[in-house]
Coordinates of C-alpha atoms in Angstrom, one line a residue:
M686 CA -29.7 14.7 -70.3
A687 CA -27.7 17.4 -67.9
K688 CA -25.6 15.4 -65.5
K689 CA -27.2 16.1 -61.8
E690 CA -25.0 16.6 -59.1
K691 CA -24.2 14.3 -56.3
S692 CA -23.3 14.4 -53.0
V693 CA -20.3 12.3 -51.6
A694 CA -19.2 11.1 -48.6
T695 CA -16.6 8.9 -48.1
V696 CA -15.9 6.9 -45.0
E697 CA -13.3 4.7 -43.8
E698 CA -14.3 1.2 -43.0
R699 CA -13.4 -0.2 -39.8
P700 CA -13.6 -3.6 -38.5
E701 CA -16.6 -4.4 -35.5
S702 CA -16.7 -7.4 -33.7
A703 CA -20.3 -7.0 -33.4
A704 CA -21.3 -5.5 -36.7
L705 CA -24.5 -6.7 -38.6
T706 CA -22.9 -8.1 -41.5
T707 CA -23.4 -12.1 -41.2
P708 CA -25.3 -13.7 -43.9
V709 CA -28.0 -16.1 -43.2
A710 CA -28.1 -19.7 -44.0
E711 CA -30.2 -21.1 -46.7
P712 CA -32.9 -22.9 -46.2
E713 CA -32.8 -21.6 -42.4
I714 CA -34.6 -17.9 -42.1
D715 CA -33.5 -17.2 -38.4
L716 CA -29.7 -16.4 -37.7
E717 CA -27.8 -18.2 -35.2
I718 CA -27.5 -16.7 -31.9
E719 CA -24.2 -17.3 -30.1
T720 CA -24.5 -15.1 -27.0
P721 CA -27.4 -14.1 -24.4
L722 CA -29.1 -11.0 -25.1
A723 CA -27.7 -8.1 -23.4
S724 CA -30.0 -5.8 -21.5
G725 CA -31.7 -3.2 -23.5
L726 CA -31.9 -2.3 -27.3
P727 CA -28.6 -1.6 -29.2
A728 CA -28.1 2.4 -28.7
A729 CA -25.8 2.5 -31.8
F730 CA -28.8 1.2 -33.9
A731 CA -31.5 3.4 -32.1
A732 CA -29.4 6.4 -32.6
L733 CA -29.5 5.9 -36.5
G734 CA -33.7 6.6 -36.2
L735 CA -34.9 3.0 -36.1
G736 CA -37.7 1.9 -34.2
E737 CA -38.2 -0.5 -31.4
P738 CA -39.5 -3.4 -33.6
L739 CA -36.2 -3.6 -35.6
L740 CA -34.0 -3.0 -32.5
R741 CA -35.4 -5.9 -31.0
A742 CA -34.8 -8.3 -34.0
I743 CA -31.1 -6.5 -34.3
A744 CA -30.5 -7.5 -30.6
E745 CA -31.8 -10.9 -30.9
S746 CA -29.2 -11.3 -33.3
G747 CA -26.7 -10.3 -30.6
F748 CA -25.2 -7.3 -32.9
T749 CA -24.6 -4.0 -31.0
Q750 CA -22.7 -1.8 -33.4
P751 CA -23.6 -0.7 -37.4
T752 CA -21.0 -1.0 -39.8
P753 CA -19.8 2.2 -41.7
I754 CA -22.4 1.7 -44.7
Q755 CA -24.9 1.2 -42.3
S756 CA -24.5 4.5 -40.3
E757 CA -24.3 6.3 -43.3
A758 CA -27.2 4.9 -45.2
I759 CA -29.8 4.2 -42.8
P760 CA -30.5 7.7 -41.2
F761 CA -30.0 9.1 -44.9
F762 CA -32.4 6.6 -46.5
L763 CA -35.0 7.6 -43.5
T764 CA -34.9 11.1 -45.1
G765 CA -36.5 9.9 -48.3
R766 CA -33.9 10.7 -50.6
D767 CA -31.8 8.7 -53.1
L768 CA -28.4 7.2 -52.5
I769 CA -25.6 5.4 -54.1
G770 CA -23.8 3.2 -51.5
Q771 CA -20.1 1.9 -53.1
A772 CA -19.0 -0.5 -50.7
Q773 CA -17.2 -3.9 -51.2
T774 CA -19.6 -7.2 -50.8
G775 CA -19.8 -8.3 -47.3
T776 CA -20.0 -5.0 -45.6
G777 CA -23.5 -4.9 -44.5
K778 CA -25.1 -3.6 -47.2
T779 CA -28.3 -5.5 -46.9
A780 CA -29.1 -4.1 -43.4
A781 CA -28.2 -0.9 -45.2
F782 CA -31.4 -0.8 -47.0
A783 CA -33.6 -3.7 -45.4
L784 CA -34.0 -1.7 -41.9
P785 CA -34.9 1.5 -43.3
L786 CA -37.3 -0.4 -45.8
A787 CA -38.7 -2.3 -43.1
Q788 CA -39.5 0.6 -41.1
L789 CA -41.0 2.8 -44.1
I790 CA -43.5 0.1 -45.4
D791 CA -47.2 0.2 -44.2
P792 CA -48.0 -3.3 -43.1
D793 CA -51.6 -2.7 -43.4
K794 CA -51.3 -1.9 -47.0
R795 CA -51.1 -5.6 -48.6
K796 CA -49.4 -4.7 -52.1
P797 CA -45.6 -4.5 -53.1
Q798 CA -44.4 -1.3 -51.7
A799 CA -40.7 -2.0 -52.3
I800 CA -38.8 -4.0 -54.7
V801 CA -35.0 -5.3 -54.5
L802 CA -33.0 -6.4 -57.2
L803 CA -30.1 -8.9 -57.2
P804 CA -27.9 -10.5 -59.6
T805 CA -27.9 -14.4 -58.5
R806 CA -30.5 -16.7 -57.1
E807 CA -28.4 -17.4 -53.9
L808 CA -28.1 -13.3 -53.3
C809 CA -31.8 -13.6 -53.4
L810 CA -32.5 -16.1 -51.3
Q811 CA -30.0 -14.3 -48.8
V812 CA -31.2 -11.1 -49.1
S813 CA -34.9 -12.2 -48.3
A814 CA -34.1 -14.2 -45.7
E815 CA -32.2 -11.2 -43.7
T816 CA -35.0 -8.9 -44.7
R817 CA -37.5 -11.6 -43.0
H818 CA -35.3 -11.9 -40.0
L819 CA -34.7 -8.0 -39.2
S820 CA -38.4 -7.2 -39.9
K821 CA -40.0 -10.3 -38.2
F822 CA -41.5 -7.7 -35.5
C823 CA -42.9 -5.4 -38.1
R824 CA -45.7 -7.7 -39.5
I825 CA -43.9 -7.2 -43.0
R826 CA -44.2 -9.9 -45.7
V827 CA -41.4 -10.7 -47.9
V828 CA -41.4 -12.8 -51.1
A829 CA -38.3 -13.8 -53.1
V830 CA -38.8 -14.4 -57.0
Y831 CA -36.0 -16.1 -58.8
G832 CA -35.5 -18.6 -61.8
G833 CA -34.7 -22.0 -60.9
Q834 CA -38.0 -22.3 -58.6
P835 CA -41.3 -23.4 -59.9
I836 CA -43.1 -19.8 -61.0
D837 CA -46.6 -21.2 -59.9
R838 CA -45.2 -21.3 -56.3
Q839 CA -44.5 -17.5 -56.7
F840 CA -47.7 -16.9 -58.0
R841 CA -49.2 -18.0 -55.1
A842 CA -46.6 -16.5 -52.8
L843 CA -47.3 -12.9 -54.7
E844 CA -51.2 -13.3 -54.6
A845 CA -51.3 -14.0 -50.9
G846 CA -49.5 -10.3 -50.5
A847 CA -46.3 -9.4 -50.4
H848 CA -44.8 -5.9 -48.9
I849 CA -41.2 -6.3 -50.3
V850 CA -40.4 -8.4 -53.3
V851 CA -36.5 -9.4 -53.8
G852 CA -35.9 -10.9 -57.1
T853 CA -33.6 -11.6 -59.9
P854 CA -34.3 -9.0 -62.7
G855 CA -35.3 -11.8 -65.4
R856 CA -37.8 -13.3 -63.0
V857 CA -39.2 -10.1 -61.6
L858 CA -39.6 -8.8 -65.6
D859 CA -41.1 -12.1 -66.2
H860 CA -44.1 -11.5 -63.3
I861 CA -44.6 -8.0 -64.6
R862 CA -45.1 -9.4 -68.3
R863 CA -47.6 -11.9 -67.2
G864 CA -49.4 -9.7 -64.9
T865 CA -48.6 -11.4 -61.9
L866 CA -46.2 -8.4 -60.2
D867 CA -47.8 -4.9 -60.4
L868 CA -45.6 -2.3 -59.4
S869 CA -47.9 0.7 -59.4
D870 CA -47.5 0.8 -55.6
I871 CA -43.9 0.7 -55.6
Q872 CA -42.1 3.9 -53.3
Y873 CA -39.0 2.4 -52.9
V874 CA -36.4 0.5 -55.1
A875 CA -32.8 -1.1 -53.8
L876 CA -30.5 -2.2 -56.6
D877 CA -28.0 -4.6 -55.1
E878 CA -24.4 -5.7 -56.6
A879 CA -25.3 -3.3 -59.6
D880 CA -22.0 -3.8 -61.3
E881 CA -22.1 -7.7 -61.2
M882 CA -25.8 -7.2 -63.0
L883 CA -24.0 -5.4 -65.4
Q884 CA -21.5 -7.7 -65.9
M885 CA -23.9 -10.5 -66.2
G886 CA -26.1 -8.6 -68.5
F887 CA -29.1 -8.1 -66.8
I888 CA -28.8 -4.1 -66.8
E889 CA -31.3 -3.8 -69.7
D890 CA -33.8 -5.8 -67.8
V891 CA -33.0 -3.6 -64.6
E892 CA -33.7 -0.5 -66.8
E893 CA -37.1 -1.9 -68.2
I894 CA -38.2 -3.0 -64.5
L895 CA -37.2 0.9 -63.6
K896 CA -39.3 2.1 -66.3
S897 CA -42.5 0.0 -65.1
A898 CA -42.2 1.5 -61.2
P899 CA -43.6 4.8 -60.8
K900 CA -41.4 7.8 -61.0
Q901 CA -42.2 9.2 -57.8
R902 CA -40.2 6.6 -55.9
Q903 CA -37.2 6.4 -53.8
T904 CA -34.3 4.6 -55.2
A905 CA -31.2 3.1 -53.4
L906 CA -28.2 1.6 -55.6
F907 CA -25.7 -0.3 -54.0
S908 CA -22.1 -1.2 -56.0
A909 CA -18.7 -2.5 -55.1
T910 CA -17.7 -0.7 -58.5
M911 CA -19.0 2.1 -60.0
P912 CA -18.4 1.6 -64.2
P913 CA -19.5 4.4 -66.4
R914 CA -22.7 2.5 -67.3
I915 CA -23.7 2.1 -63.7
A916 CA -22.7 5.6 -63.4
A917 CA -25.1 6.8 -66.4
L918 CA -27.9 4.4 -64.9
A919 CA -27.7 6.3 -61.5
N920 CA -27.7 9.5 -63.4
E921 CA -30.8 8.8 -65.5
T922 CA -33.0 7.2 -62.9
M923 CA -32.0 9.0 -59.4
K924 CA -33.0 12.2 -58.2
N925 CA -29.6 14.4 -56.8
P926 CA -28.6 11.1 -54.9
Y927 CA -26.3 11.5 -52.0
H928 CA -23.1 9.4 -52.8
I929 CA -21.4 7.3 -49.9
K930 CA -18.3 5.4 -50.2
I931 CA -16.6 3.2 -47.9
Q932 CA -12.6 2.3 -48.4
P933 CA -12.3 -1.1 -48.1
K934 CA -10.2 -2.8 -45.5
E935 CA -6.6 -4.6 -46.4
R936 CA -7.1 -7.9 -46.9
T937 CA -4.3 -10.4 -46.5
V938 CA -4.4 -14.0 -47.9
A939 CA -0.8 -14.2 -49.0
R940 CA 0.3 -16.9 -46.7
I941 CA -2.9 -19.2 -47.6
T942 CA -3.3 -21.9 -50.5
Q943 CA -7.0 -21.7 -51.8
T944 CA -8.6 -24.6 -53.8
Y945 CA -11.9 -25.5 -54.7
Y946 CA -13.6 -28.9 -55.6
E947 CA -16.4 -29.0 -57.9
V948 CA -18.8 -31.7 -56.8
P949 CA -22.7 -32.4 -56.9
N950 CA -24.2 -31.4 -53.6
S951 CA -25.1 -34.9 -53.0
R952 CA -21.9 -36.0 -53.2
K953 CA -20.0 -33.3 -51.1
Q954 CA -19.8 -35.4 -47.7
E955 CA -18.4 -38.2 -50.2
A956 CA -15.8 -35.7 -51.6
L957 CA -14.8 -34.0 -48.2
L958 CA -14.1 -37.5 -46.7
R959 CA -11.6 -38.4 -49.4
I960 CA -10.0 -34.9 -49.5
L961 CA -9.5 -35.1 -45.2
D962 CA -8.1 -38.5 -45.7
M963 CA -5.5 -37.1 -48.7
E964 CA -4.7 -34.1 -46.6
E965 CA -4.3 -35.7 -43.2
P966 CA -4.8 -32.1 -41.4
K967 CA -3.2 -31.9 -38.0
S968 CA -5.9 -29.3 -37.0
A969 CA -8.8 -28.1 -39.0
I970 CA -11.9 -26.3 -38.9
I971 CA -14.8 -27.3 -41.3
F972 CA -17.8 -24.6 -41.7
C973 CA -21.0 -25.1 -42.6
K974 CA -23.9 -22.8 -43.1
T975 CA -26.7 -24.7 -41.1
K976 CA -26.7 -26.3 -37.5
K977 CA -28.1 -29.5 -39.0
D978 CA -25.0 -29.8 -41.4
V979 CA -22.8 -29.3 -38.7
D980 CA -24.5 -32.1 -36.8
D981 CA -25.2 -34.6 -39.8
L982 CA -21.0 -33.9 -40.9
G983 CA -19.7 -34.2 -37.5
E984 CA -21.1 -37.5 -37.0
A985 CA -20.2 -39.1 -40.6
L986 CA -16.8 -37.9 -39.5
Q987 CA -17.0 -39.6 -36.3
N988 CA -18.3 -42.5 -38.0
K989 CA -15.3 -42.9 -40.1
G990 CA -13.2 -42.6 -37.5
F991 CA -11.9 -39.0 -37.8
N992 CA -11.5 -37.5 -34.0
A993 CA -13.9 -34.5 -34.9
E994 CA -16.2 -32.0 -32.7
T995 CA -18.8 -29.9 -33.3
L996 CA -19.7 -26.4 -32.5
H997 CA -23.1 -24.4 -32.9
G998 CA -25.2 -22.1 -31.3
D999 CA -27.6 -24.8 -30.1
M1000 CA -24.8 -26.0 -27.5
N1001 CA -24.7 -24.6 -23.8
Q1002 CA -21.3 -22.7 -22.6
T1003 CA -20.2 -25.5 -20.6
L1004 CA -20.4 -28.1 -23.7
R1005 CA -18.4 -25.0 -26.1
D1006 CA -15.9 -24.6 -23.4
R1007 CA -15.1 -28.5 -23.5
V1008 CA -15.4 -28.5 -27.4
M1009 CA -13.2 -25.6 -27.5
G1010 CA -10.7 -27.3 -24.9
R1011 CA -10.2 -30.6 -26.7
F1012 CA -9.7 -28.6 -30.0
R1013 CA -7.1 -26.2 -28.7
S1014 CA -5.0 -29.1 -27.0
G1015 CA -5.0 -31.0 -30.2
K1016 CA -7.3 -33.8 -28.5
A1017 CA -9.9 -33.2 -31.3
E1018 CA -8.1 -32.7 -34.7
I1019 CA -11.3 -31.2 -36.5
L1020 CA -13.8 -28.6 -35.6
V1021 CA -17.5 -28.5 -37.5
A1022 CA -18.7 -25.0 -36.8
T1023 CA -21.3 -22.6 -38.2
D1024 CA -20.0 -19.2 -39.0
V1025 CA -21.7 -17.5 -35.8
A1026 CA -20.5 -20.4 -33.3
A1027 CA -16.9 -19.6 -34.3
R1028 CA -16.9 -16.0 -34.0
G1029 CA -13.8 -15.1 -31.8
L1030 CA -11.7 -18.1 -32.1
D1031 CA -8.2 -17.4 -32.3
I1032 CA -5.9 -20.3 -32.9
D1033 CA -2.6 -20.1 -34.5
Q1034 CA -1.8 -23.7 -34.8
V1035 CA -5.0 -24.4 -37.6
T1036 CA -3.4 -25.9 -40.6
H1037 CA -6.5 -26.2 -42.7
V1038 CA -10.1 -24.6 -43.4
F1039 CA -12.4 -26.7 -45.2
N1040 CA -15.8 -24.5 -46.7
F1041 CA -18.5 -27.4 -47.0
D1042 CA -20.8 -24.7 -48.2
L1043 CA -19.6 -21.6 -50.4
P1044 CA -20.0 -18.6 -47.9
W1045 CA -22.5 -15.9 -49.3
D1046 CA -20.0 -13.2 -49.5
T1047 CA -16.4 -12.0 -49.6
E1048 CA -16.1 -11.1 -46.1
S1049 CA -17.3 -14.2 -44.7
Y1050 CA -14.9 -16.2 -46.9
I1051 CA -12.0 -14.3 -45.8
H1052 CA -13.1 -14.5 -42.2
R1053 CA -13.6 -18.1 -42.8
I1054 CA -10.0 -18.7 -44.3
G1055 CA -8.3 -16.5 -42.2
R1056 CA -8.3 -18.9 -39.5
T1057 CA -5.6 -20.6 -40.8
G1058 CA -2.1 -19.1 -42.0
R1059 CA -1.7 -17.1 -39.1
A1060 CA 1.6 -16.3 -36.8
G1061 CA 3.5 -16.3 -39.8
R1062 CA 2.5 -19.8 -40.6
S1063 CA 1.5 -21.0 -44.2
G1064 CA -2.4 -22.5 -44.6
D1065 CA -4.7 -24.3 -46.7
A1066 CA -8.1 -23.3 -47.4
I1067 CA -10.2 -25.9 -49.3
T1068 CA -13.8 -25.1 -50.8
L1069 CA -16.5 -27.3 -52.1
V1070 CA -18.6 -25.8 -54.8
T1071 CA -21.4 -27.1 -56.7
P1072 CA -21.7 -26.5 -60.7
R1073 CA -24.2 -23.6 -60.0
D1074 CA -21.2 -22.0 -57.8
R1075 CA -18.4 -21.2 -60.6
H1076 CA -19.5 -17.8 -61.0
Q1077 CA -19.4 -16.8 -57.1
I1078 CA -15.7 -18.7 -57.2
K1079 CA -14.4 -16.2 -60.1
M1080 CA -16.4 -13.2 -58.3
L1081 CA -14.2 -14.0 -55.3
E1082 CA -10.9 -14.4 -56.8
K1083 CA -11.6 -10.7 -58.4
Q1084 CA -12.6 -9.4 -55.2
I1085 CA -9.7 -11.1 -53.3
K1086 CA -7.2 -10.4 -56.0
A1087 CA -5.9 -14.0 -55.3
P1088 CA -6.1 -17.1 -57.2
I1089 CA -8.3 -20.1 -56.0
G1090 CA -7.3 -23.1 -57.8
Q1091 CA -9.4 -25.8 -59.1
A1092 CA -8.2 -29.6 -58.0
Q1093 CA -10.3 -33.1 -58.7
V1094 CA -11.1 -35.3 -55.7
P1095 CA -8.8 -37.6 -55.0
T1096 CA -9.4 -41.3 -56.0
P1097 CA -8.6 -44.4 -53.5
A1098 CA -5.7 -45.0 -55.7
D1099 CA -4.5 -41.3 -54.8
I1100 CA -5.1 -41.6 -51.5
A1101 CA -3.1 -45.0 -51.1
R1102 CA -0.2 -43.3 -53.0
R1103 CA -0.1 -40.3 -50.8
H1104 CA 0.0 -42.8 -47.4
R1105 CA 2.6 -44.7 -48.9
E1106 CA 4.5 -41.1 -49.8
R1107 CA 4.4 -40.4 -46.3
F1108 CA 5.2 -43.4 -44.6
Q1109 CA 8.1 -43.7 -46.7
K1110 CA 9.4 -40.2 -45.5
E1111 CA 8.7 -41.1 -41.8
V1112 CA 10.7 -44.1 -42.4
E1113 CA 13.5 -42.4 -44.0
A1114 CA 13.5 -40.0 -41.3
A1115 CA 13.8 -42.5 -38.6
L1116 CA 17.0 -44.0 -40.5
E1117 CA 18.5 -40.6 -40.5
L1118 CA 18.1 -40.3 -36.6
G1119 CA 19.7 -43.8 -36.3
D1120 CA 18.2 -44.9 -33.1
F1121 CA 17.0 -48.3 -33.5
D1122 CA 19.7 -50.5 -31.8
R1123 CA 17.3 -52.6 -30.2
E1124 CA 15.2 -53.4 -33.3
A1125 CA 18.3 -54.2 -34.7
L1126 CA 18.9 -57.0 -32.3
I1127 CA 15.9 -58.5 -33.4
V1128 CA 16.7 -58.3 -37.1
E1129 CA 19.8 -60.0 -36.2
A1130 CA 18.4 -62.8 -34.1
I1131 CA 15.8 -63.3 -36.8
T1132 CA 18.5 -63.7 -39.7
E1133 CA 20.5 -66.2 -37.4
K1134 CA 17.2 -68.5 -37.1
T1135 CA 15.7 -68.2 -40.5
D1136 CA 16.7 -67.7 -44.2
W1137 CA 15.0 -64.3 -44.6
T1138 CA 16.7 -61.7 -45.6
T1139 CA 17.1 -58.0 -43.6
G1140 CA 15.1 -56.7 -46.8
E1141 CA 12.1 -59.0 -46.1
I1142 CA 12.3 -58.6 -42.4
A1143 CA 12.2 -55.1 -42.7
A1144 CA 9.3 -55.4 -45.4
A1145 CA 7.1 -57.5 -42.9
A1146 CA 7.7 -54.9 -39.8
M1147 CA 6.9 -52.3 -41.9
N1148 CA 3.5 -54.5 -43.1
L1149 CA 2.8 -54.7 -39.6
L1150 CA 3.4 -50.9 -38.6
W1151 CA 1.2 -49.9 -41.7
K1152 CA -1.8 -52.4 -40.6
S1153 CA -1.5 -50.9 -37.0
R1154 CA -2.0 -47.5 -38.3
R1155 CA -4.7 -48.6 -40.1
L1156 CA -3.4 -47.0 -43.5
T1157 CA -5.7 -48.6 -45.6
D1158 CA -7.7 -47.5 -48.8
F1159 CA -10.5 -45.1 -47.6
D1160 CA -13.9 -46.8 -48.5
L1161 CA -16.4 -44.4 -49.2
D1162 CA -19.0 -46.4 -50.6
A1163 CA -19.4 -49.2 -48.5
A1164 CA -20.3 -49.4 -44.7
R1165 CA -17.5 -51.0 -42.5
E1166 CA -17.5 -54.9 -42.7
T1167 CA -17.3 -56.9 -39.5
D1168 CA -16.2 -60.4 -39.4
A1169 CA -16.7 -62.8 -36.1
R1170 CA -13.6 -61.9 -35.0
A1171 CA -11.5 -58.7 -34.4
E1172 CA -9.1 -57.5 -37.3
V1173 CA -5.4 -58.7 -36.6
G1174 CA -4.1 -56.6 -33.7
M1175 CA -7.5 -55.4 -32.8
V1176 CA -9.6 -56.8 -29.7
R1177 CA -13.4 -56.7 -30.2
I1178 CA -15.3 -54.8 -27.2
F1179 CA -18.9 -55.7 -25.9
L1180 CA -20.8 -52.8 -24.5
Q1181 CA -24.2 -53.4 -22.7
I1182 CA -25.7 -50.3 -24.5
G1183 CA -27.4 -50.3 -27.7
R1184 CA -29.9 -48.9 -30.3
F1185 CA -32.6 -48.8 -27.9
D1186 CA -30.6 -46.4 -25.7
N1187 CA -30.3 -44.1 -28.9
V1188 CA -26.2 -44.3 -28.6
R1189 CA -24.8 -43.7 -32.1
P1190 CA -21.3 -44.4 -33.3
G1191 CA -20.1 -41.0 -32.8
D1192 CA -20.9 -41.4 -29.2
I1193 CA -18.6 -44.8 -29.2
V1194 CA -15.8 -43.2 -30.7
G1195 CA -16.1 -39.8 -28.7
A1196 CA -16.3 -41.9 -25.3
I1197 CA -13.1 -43.8 -26.1
A1198 CA -11.3 -40.6 -27.3
N1199 CA -12.5 -38.5 -24.3
E1200 CA -12.1 -41.0 -21.5
A1201 CA -9.4 -43.2 -22.5
G1202 CA -7.4 -40.7 -24.4
L1203 CA -7.4 -42.9 -27.8
S1204 CA -7.3 -41.1 -31.1
G1205 CA -10.5 -41.8 -33.2
K1206 CA -8.6 -42.8 -36.0
S1207 CA -7.5 -46.0 -34.0
V1208 CA -11.0 -46.8 -33.4
G1209 CA -11.8 -49.5 -35.7
A1210 CA -15.3 -51.3 -36.7
I1211 CA -18.5 -50.6 -34.9
E1212 CA -21.7 -52.7 -34.7
I1213 CA -24.8 -51.3 -32.4
F1214 CA -27.7 -53.6 -32.0
D1215 CA -30.7 -53.0 -30.0
R1216 CA -29.5 -53.8 -26.9
S1217 CA -25.7 -54.4 -27.2
S1218 CA -22.6 -52.8 -29.3
Y1219 CA -19.5 -53.8 -30.3
V1220 CA -16.3 -51.9 -31.2
E1221 CA -12.8 -52.7 -32.1
V1222 CA -9.5 -51.1 -30.7
P1223 CA -5.9 -51.9 -30.7
E1224 CA -4.9 -54.8 -28.7
R1225 CA -2.0 -52.8 -26.7
D1226 CA -4.9 -50.4 -25.7
A1227 CA -8.2 -52.8 -25.0
S1228 CA -7.5 -52.6 -21.3
R1229 CA -7.3 -49.1 -20.7
V1230 CA -10.5 -48.9 -23.0
I1231 CA -12.5 -51.0 -21.1
S1232 CA -11.5 -49.8 -17.9
A1233 CA -12.0 -46.2 -18.7
L1234 CA -15.8 -47.1 -20.4
N1235 CA -16.9 -49.2 -17.3
N1236 CA -16.3 -45.6 -15.9
T1237 CA -18.5 -43.6 -17.9
K1238 CA -22.0 -42.9 -19.0
L1239 CA -23.4 -42.7 -22.6
R1240 CA -27.0 -41.3 -23.0
G1241 CA -27.1 -41.0 -19.6
R1242 CA -26.4 -44.7 -19.0
K1243 CA -23.7 -46.3 -17.4
V1244 CA -21.7 -48.6 -19.5
R1245 CA -20.9 -52.1 -19.0
A1246 CA -17.9 -53.2 -21.3
D1247 CA -16.0 -56.3 -21.5
V1248 CA -13.9 -58.2 -24.3
A1249 CA -16.5 -59.6 -26.5
R1250 CA -16.9 -63.3 -27.3
P1251 CA -17.0 -64.1 -31.0
K1252 CA -20.5 -63.6 -32.8
D1253 CA -21.5 -67.6 -32.8
D1254 CA -21.0 -67.8 -29.2
R1255 CA -23.5 -65.0 -28.8

């Protein structure tokens, strides 16, 4: 077949603070909205030819400016011509085809009119969710079909009617062969991440699907690169396509050490707690995909004694300002946040970034880890992945042109060894300074009165310091157990507030940290009963904590705090 002439447009990619590129978290469909709606509809999107229903959805998401690929592709797609969009992952390609598709589809015609093909289940879920959100005011039904989900559920979804089908090539082809997906009314086809579909061996399935679709259709192909096989596919299946090429932005991750840990989804929280205890970050941001994950993880960290705060779209501005103030000042060492809530954060001293979930796209990953390694400093980016995420890690490495090393989740023995090493270095540094004349007098007094050697006295002193700092093995499998009395060096405090007041361990840790200025890691065991609670704090801080708690409220109730009696006396 003779080669067809293609029109080519090249666009320099520009950073957009409010560009429509944010991926939608699985399993939630709605995007988190961080700022109030601006008055009116986004004029820059309206200028592309989009109608009011779509503009309302865009405005609801807080976006004001299209990305370069959107600016070029949307108006051209609306003219009815085929197009090729060559752009990196994370540049807003989903909206570049989802928005015009939503405008062109006839909602009164309850048959598949558009099909979108993607290489992976994860991308399928992301794109279908974002398409649903963008078309929420258009009366359009989007159905996702992919491997790994019971096929009978997809039978029912397709039978109920679908305007846009988003799927992986293998599962789409399966439905076509079973007769559960009819392509006879397809008017629009979008191929996303075409080069990845080629690399994963799906291109023959794609070709068969295209042969099953009507020849009189509009086709859009998006790909980061244009290998010969993809160019040949475009030449054979598209009609004089308009070629848009977006020049990628420079990406700098040179000062960031990137590591990933592969763990089952059910063990992620446990693994993260171990890694945090091993790393002991001075200032860290942990990114989660959903608001629920942020709340759950934040509470788990607080329960384990970490001085953590949470940040997501359901929080009012006053609370957000308070959280950010504590994090910036160092009073909170860890911030657990969603991507949307963390927009605009600019804090140079962040030492670690943790991805509790692997981001959907490269741009989000780079945006996340770019929170560390700033102002000439080095930083660490640590990502938790499930076994099914291995391919995405390899894709990330290729796209950012930097290695992401694999590591093993530390054992309690590893953590204890690391703590001892750090403790030893601190002692050696103190010896170098030599400012311990008063302590030397104590050692001298003990040696004069007893037979203990200076080495034994030093070991005993270090043991006391070790215990006072609670540098013990991190127990992840069992809840803290409390004795009738507090641990050595700790005081047990009674609080006249309990489970019936909906109080949680995190509330108690937060109140002590905020009101008494005590680090969350210094707080000991916590017990919560129906009408009372107990918490252990270092003996030297007990009076300050009791005084502070007696002047504050928990869950809207004034707290009464006092030194606790032994359990037997209650």
